[in-house]
PDB file of C-alpha atoms in Angstrom:
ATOM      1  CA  UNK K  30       9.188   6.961   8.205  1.00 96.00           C
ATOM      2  CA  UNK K  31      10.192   7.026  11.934  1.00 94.00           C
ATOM      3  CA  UNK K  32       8.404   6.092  15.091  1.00 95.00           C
ATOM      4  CA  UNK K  33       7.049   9.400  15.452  1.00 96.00           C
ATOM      5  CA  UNK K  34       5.646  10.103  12.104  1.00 97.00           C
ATOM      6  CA  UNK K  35       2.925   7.529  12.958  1.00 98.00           C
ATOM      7  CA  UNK K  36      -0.283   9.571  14.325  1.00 97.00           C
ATOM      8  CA  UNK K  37       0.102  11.908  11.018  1.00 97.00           C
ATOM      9  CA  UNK K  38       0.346   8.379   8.889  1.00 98.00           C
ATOM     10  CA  UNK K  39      -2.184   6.930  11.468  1.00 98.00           C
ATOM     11  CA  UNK K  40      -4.556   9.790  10.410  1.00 97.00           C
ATOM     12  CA  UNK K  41      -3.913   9.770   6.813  1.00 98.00           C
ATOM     13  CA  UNK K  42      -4.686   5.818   6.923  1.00 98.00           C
ATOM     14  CA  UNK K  43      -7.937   6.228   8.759  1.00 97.00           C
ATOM     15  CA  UNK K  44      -8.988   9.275   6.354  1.00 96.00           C
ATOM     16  CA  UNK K  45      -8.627   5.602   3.385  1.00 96.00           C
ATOM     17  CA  UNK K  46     -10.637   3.339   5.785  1.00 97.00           C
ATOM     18  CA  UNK K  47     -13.227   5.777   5.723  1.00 97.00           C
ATOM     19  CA  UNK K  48     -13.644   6.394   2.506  1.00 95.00           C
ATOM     20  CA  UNK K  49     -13.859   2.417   2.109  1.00 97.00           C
ATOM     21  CA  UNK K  50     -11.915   2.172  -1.487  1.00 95.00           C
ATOM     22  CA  UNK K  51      -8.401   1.520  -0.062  1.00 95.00           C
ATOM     23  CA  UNK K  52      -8.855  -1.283   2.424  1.00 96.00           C
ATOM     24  CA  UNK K  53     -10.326  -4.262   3.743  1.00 97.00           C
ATOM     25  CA  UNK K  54      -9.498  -2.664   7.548  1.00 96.00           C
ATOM     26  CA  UNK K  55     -11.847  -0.399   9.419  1.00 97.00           C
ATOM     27  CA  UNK K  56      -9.807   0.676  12.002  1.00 97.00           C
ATOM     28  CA  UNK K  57      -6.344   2.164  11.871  1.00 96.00           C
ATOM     29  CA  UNK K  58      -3.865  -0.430  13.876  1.00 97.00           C
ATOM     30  CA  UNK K  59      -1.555   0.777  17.046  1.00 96.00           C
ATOM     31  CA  UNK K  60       2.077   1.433  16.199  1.00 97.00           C
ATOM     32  CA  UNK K  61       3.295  -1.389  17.002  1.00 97.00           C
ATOM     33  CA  UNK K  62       1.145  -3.959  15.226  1.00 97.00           C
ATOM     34  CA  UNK K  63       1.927  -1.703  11.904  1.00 97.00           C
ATOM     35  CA  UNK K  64       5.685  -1.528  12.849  1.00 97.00           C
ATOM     36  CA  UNK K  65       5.103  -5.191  13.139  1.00 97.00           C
ATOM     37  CA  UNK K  66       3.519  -5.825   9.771  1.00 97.00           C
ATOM     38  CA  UNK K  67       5.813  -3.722   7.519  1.00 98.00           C
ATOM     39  CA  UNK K  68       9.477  -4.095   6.489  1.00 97.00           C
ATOM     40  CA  UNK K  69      11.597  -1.505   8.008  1.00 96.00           C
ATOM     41  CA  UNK K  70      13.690  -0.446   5.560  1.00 96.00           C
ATOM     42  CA  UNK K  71      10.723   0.171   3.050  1.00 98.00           C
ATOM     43  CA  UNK K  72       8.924   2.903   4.497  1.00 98.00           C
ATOM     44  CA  UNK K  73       8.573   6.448   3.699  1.00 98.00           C
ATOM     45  CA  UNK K  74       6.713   9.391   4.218  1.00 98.00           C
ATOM     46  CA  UNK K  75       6.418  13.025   2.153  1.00 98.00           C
ATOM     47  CA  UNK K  76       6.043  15.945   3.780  1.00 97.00           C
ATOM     48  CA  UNK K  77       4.984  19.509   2.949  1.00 95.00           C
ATOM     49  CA  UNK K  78       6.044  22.450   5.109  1.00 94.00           C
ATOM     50  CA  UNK K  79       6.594  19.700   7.777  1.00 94.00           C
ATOM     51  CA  UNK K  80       3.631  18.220   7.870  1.00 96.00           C
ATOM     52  CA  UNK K  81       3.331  14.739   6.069  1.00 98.00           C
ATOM     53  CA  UNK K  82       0.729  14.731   3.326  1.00 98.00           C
ATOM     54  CA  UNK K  83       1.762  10.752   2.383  1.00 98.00           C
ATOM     55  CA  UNK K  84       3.352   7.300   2.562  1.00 98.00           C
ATOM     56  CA  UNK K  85       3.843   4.493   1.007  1.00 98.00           C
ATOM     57  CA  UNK K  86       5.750   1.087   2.675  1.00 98.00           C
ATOM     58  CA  UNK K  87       5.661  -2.290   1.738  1.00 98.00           C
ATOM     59  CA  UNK K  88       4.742  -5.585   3.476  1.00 98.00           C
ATOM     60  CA  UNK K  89       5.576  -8.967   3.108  1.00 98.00           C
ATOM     61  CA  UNK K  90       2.896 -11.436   1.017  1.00 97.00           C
ATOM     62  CA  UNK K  91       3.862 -14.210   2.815  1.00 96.00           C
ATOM     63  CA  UNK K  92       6.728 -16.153   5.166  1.00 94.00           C
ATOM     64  CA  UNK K  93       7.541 -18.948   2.968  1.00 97.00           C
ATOM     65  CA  UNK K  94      11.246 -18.370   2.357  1.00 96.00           C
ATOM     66  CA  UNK K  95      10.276 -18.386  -1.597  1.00 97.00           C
ATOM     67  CA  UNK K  96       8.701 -15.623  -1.469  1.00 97.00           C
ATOM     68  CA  UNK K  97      10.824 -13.634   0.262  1.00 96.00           C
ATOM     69  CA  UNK K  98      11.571 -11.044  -2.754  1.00 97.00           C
ATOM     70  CA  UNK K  99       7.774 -10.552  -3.390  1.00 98.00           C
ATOM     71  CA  UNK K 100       6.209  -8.067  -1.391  1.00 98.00           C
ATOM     72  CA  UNK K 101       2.700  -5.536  -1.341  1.00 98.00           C
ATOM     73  CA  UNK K 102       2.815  -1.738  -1.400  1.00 98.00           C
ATOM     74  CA  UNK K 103       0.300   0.983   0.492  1.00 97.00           C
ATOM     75  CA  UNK K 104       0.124   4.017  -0.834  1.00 98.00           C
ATOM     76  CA  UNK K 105      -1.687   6.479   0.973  1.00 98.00           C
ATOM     77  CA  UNK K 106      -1.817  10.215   0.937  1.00 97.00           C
ATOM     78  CA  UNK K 107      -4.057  12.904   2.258  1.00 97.00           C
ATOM     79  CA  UNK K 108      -7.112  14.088   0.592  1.00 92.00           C
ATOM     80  CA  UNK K 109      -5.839  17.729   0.391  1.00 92.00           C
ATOM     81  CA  UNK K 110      -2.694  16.268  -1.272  1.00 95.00           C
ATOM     82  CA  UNK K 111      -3.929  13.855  -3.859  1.00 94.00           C
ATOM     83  CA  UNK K 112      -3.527  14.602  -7.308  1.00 92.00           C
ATOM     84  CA  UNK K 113      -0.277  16.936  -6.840  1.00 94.00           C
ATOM     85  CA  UNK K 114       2.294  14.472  -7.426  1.00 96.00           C
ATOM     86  CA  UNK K 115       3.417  13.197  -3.868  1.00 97.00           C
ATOM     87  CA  UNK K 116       2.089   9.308  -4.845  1.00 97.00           C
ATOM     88  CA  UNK K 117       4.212   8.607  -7.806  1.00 97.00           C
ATOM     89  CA  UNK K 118       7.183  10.469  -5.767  1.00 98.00           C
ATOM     90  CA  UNK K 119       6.611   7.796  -2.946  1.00 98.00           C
ATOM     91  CA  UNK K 120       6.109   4.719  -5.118  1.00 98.00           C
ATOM     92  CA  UNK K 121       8.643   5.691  -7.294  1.00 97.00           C
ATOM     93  CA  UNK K 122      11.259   6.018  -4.722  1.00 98.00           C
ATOM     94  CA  UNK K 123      10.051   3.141  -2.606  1.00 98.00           C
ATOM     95  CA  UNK K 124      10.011   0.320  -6.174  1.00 98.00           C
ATOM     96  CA  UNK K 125      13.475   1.756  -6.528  1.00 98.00           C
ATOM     97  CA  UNK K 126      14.335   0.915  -2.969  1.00 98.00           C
ATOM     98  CA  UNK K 127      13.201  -2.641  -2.892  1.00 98.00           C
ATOM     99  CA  UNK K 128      14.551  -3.310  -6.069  1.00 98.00           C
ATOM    100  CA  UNK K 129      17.420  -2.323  -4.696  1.00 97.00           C
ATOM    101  CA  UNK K 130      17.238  -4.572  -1.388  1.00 97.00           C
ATOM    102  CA  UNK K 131      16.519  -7.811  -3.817  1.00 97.00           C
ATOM    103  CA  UNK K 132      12.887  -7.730  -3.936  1.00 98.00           C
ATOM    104  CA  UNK K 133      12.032  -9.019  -7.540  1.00 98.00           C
ATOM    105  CA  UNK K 134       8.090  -8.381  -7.321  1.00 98.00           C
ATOM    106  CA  UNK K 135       5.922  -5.766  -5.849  1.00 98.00           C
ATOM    107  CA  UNK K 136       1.977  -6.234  -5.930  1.00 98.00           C
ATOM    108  CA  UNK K 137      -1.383  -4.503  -5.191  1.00 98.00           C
ATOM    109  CA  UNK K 138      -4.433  -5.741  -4.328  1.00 98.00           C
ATOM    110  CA  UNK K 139      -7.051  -3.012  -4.918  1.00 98.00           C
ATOM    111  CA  UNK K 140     -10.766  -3.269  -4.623  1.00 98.00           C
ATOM    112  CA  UNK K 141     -11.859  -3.720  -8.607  1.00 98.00           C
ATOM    113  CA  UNK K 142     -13.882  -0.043  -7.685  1.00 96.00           C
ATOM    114  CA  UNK K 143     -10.957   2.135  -6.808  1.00 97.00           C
ATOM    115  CA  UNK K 144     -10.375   3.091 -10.788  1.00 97.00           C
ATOM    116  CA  UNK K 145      -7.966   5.826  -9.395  1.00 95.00           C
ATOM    117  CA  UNK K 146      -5.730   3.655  -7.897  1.00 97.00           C
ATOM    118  CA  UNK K 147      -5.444   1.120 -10.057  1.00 98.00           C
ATOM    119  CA  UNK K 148      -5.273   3.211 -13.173  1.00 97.00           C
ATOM    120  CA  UNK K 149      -2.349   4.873 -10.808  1.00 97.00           C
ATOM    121  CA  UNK K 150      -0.631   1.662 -10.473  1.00 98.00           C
ATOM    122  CA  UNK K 151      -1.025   0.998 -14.254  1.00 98.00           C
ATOM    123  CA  UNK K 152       0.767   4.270 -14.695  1.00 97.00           C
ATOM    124  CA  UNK K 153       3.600   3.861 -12.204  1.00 97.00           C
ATOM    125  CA  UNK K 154       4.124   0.460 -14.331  1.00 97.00           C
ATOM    126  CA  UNK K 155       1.999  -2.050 -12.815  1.00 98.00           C
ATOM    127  CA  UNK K 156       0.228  -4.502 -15.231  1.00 98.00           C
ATOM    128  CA  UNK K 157      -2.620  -6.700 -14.288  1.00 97.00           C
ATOM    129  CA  UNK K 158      -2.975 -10.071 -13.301  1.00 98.00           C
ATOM    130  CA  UNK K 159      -6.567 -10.297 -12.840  1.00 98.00           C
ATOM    131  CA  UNK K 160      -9.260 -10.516 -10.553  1.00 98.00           C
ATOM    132  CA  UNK K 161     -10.147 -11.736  -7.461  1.00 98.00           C
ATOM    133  CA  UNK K 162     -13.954 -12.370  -6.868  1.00 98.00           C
ATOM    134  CA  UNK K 163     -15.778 -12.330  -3.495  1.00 98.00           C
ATOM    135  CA  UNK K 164     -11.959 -12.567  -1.909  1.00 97.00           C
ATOM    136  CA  UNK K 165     -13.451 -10.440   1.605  1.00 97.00           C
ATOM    137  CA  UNK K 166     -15.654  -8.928   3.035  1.00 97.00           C
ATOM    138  CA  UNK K 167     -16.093  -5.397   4.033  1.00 97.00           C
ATOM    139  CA  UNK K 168     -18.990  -4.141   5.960  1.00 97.00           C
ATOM    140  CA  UNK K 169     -20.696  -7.363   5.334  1.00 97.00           C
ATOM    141  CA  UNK K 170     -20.476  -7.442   1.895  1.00 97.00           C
ATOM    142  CA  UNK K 171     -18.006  -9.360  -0.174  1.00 98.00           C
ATOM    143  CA  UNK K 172     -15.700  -7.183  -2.486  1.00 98.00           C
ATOM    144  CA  UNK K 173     -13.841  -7.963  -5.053  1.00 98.00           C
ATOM    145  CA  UNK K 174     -10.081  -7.038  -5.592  1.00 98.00           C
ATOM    146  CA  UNK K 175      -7.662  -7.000  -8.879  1.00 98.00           C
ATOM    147  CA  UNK K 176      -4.414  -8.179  -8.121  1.00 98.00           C
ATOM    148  CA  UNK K 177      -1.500  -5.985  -9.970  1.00 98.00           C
ATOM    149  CA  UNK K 178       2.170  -6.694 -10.245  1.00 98.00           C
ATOM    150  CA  UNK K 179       5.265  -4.875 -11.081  1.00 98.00           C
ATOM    151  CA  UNK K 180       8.746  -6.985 -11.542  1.00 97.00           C
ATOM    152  CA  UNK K 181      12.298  -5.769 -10.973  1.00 94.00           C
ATOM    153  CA  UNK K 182      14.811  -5.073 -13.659  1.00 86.00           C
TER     154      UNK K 182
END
């Protein structure tokens, strides 16, 4: 992902706030806060004829030094792409990336609702750690999220 991928990432992100399964924001950040937010090395897009249809990065769970080879994926990809593929292409290249970097632990945090992407996570090797209850709110109600996890090799 480069600097000028962003307003076709930017748009693909907002088109998940919307639908209000993939995230606890409601607005799409500026470029620089989500530059700010997500390691650089650990960010991809996919594109189709050109035009990106997806991406996936990771961010840091925390700045404790001890966690510093435990991070959390997005995956995101357009509506008119989903279900082709492009997903497990990005999450599979991007696991194999951090792994490679030292990270030991990848997680998700996905609203307990989102079946799709958690059963997508479960595929991509992802098991379950459980459930987090009333953790946020969206919209003024309080949502809950399971937390998933995926170790290195």
């Amino acid at each position: 992902m480069q600097p000028d991928d962003w307003p076709a990432v930017r748009e693909i992100y907002t088109q998940g706030i919307a639908g209000r399964m993939a995230t606890f924001e409601t607005a799409a950040p500026s470029w620089a806060d989500w530059d700010a937010s997500h390691f650089v090395d650990l960010r991809l897009v996919a594109e189709e004829d050109g035009t990106v249809v997806g991406w996936a990065a990771l961010s840091p769970v925390s700045r404790r030094p001890c966690y510093a080879g435990v991070a959390e994926d997005s995956v995101y990809i357009a509506g008119e792409s989903q279900g082709r593929g492009v997903g497990k292409a990005l999450l599979g290249r991007l696991l194999a990336d951090a792994y490679e970097a030292g990270f030991w632990t990848i997680q998700a945090s996905i609203f307990t609702d989102n079946v799709a992407s958690i059963e997508f996570h479960t595929r991509c090797g992802f098991r379950m750690v459980g459930t987090r209850e009333r953790i946020g709110q969206l919209d003024c109600a309080w949502r809950d999220t399971v937390l998933l996890e995926r170790r290195g090799p």
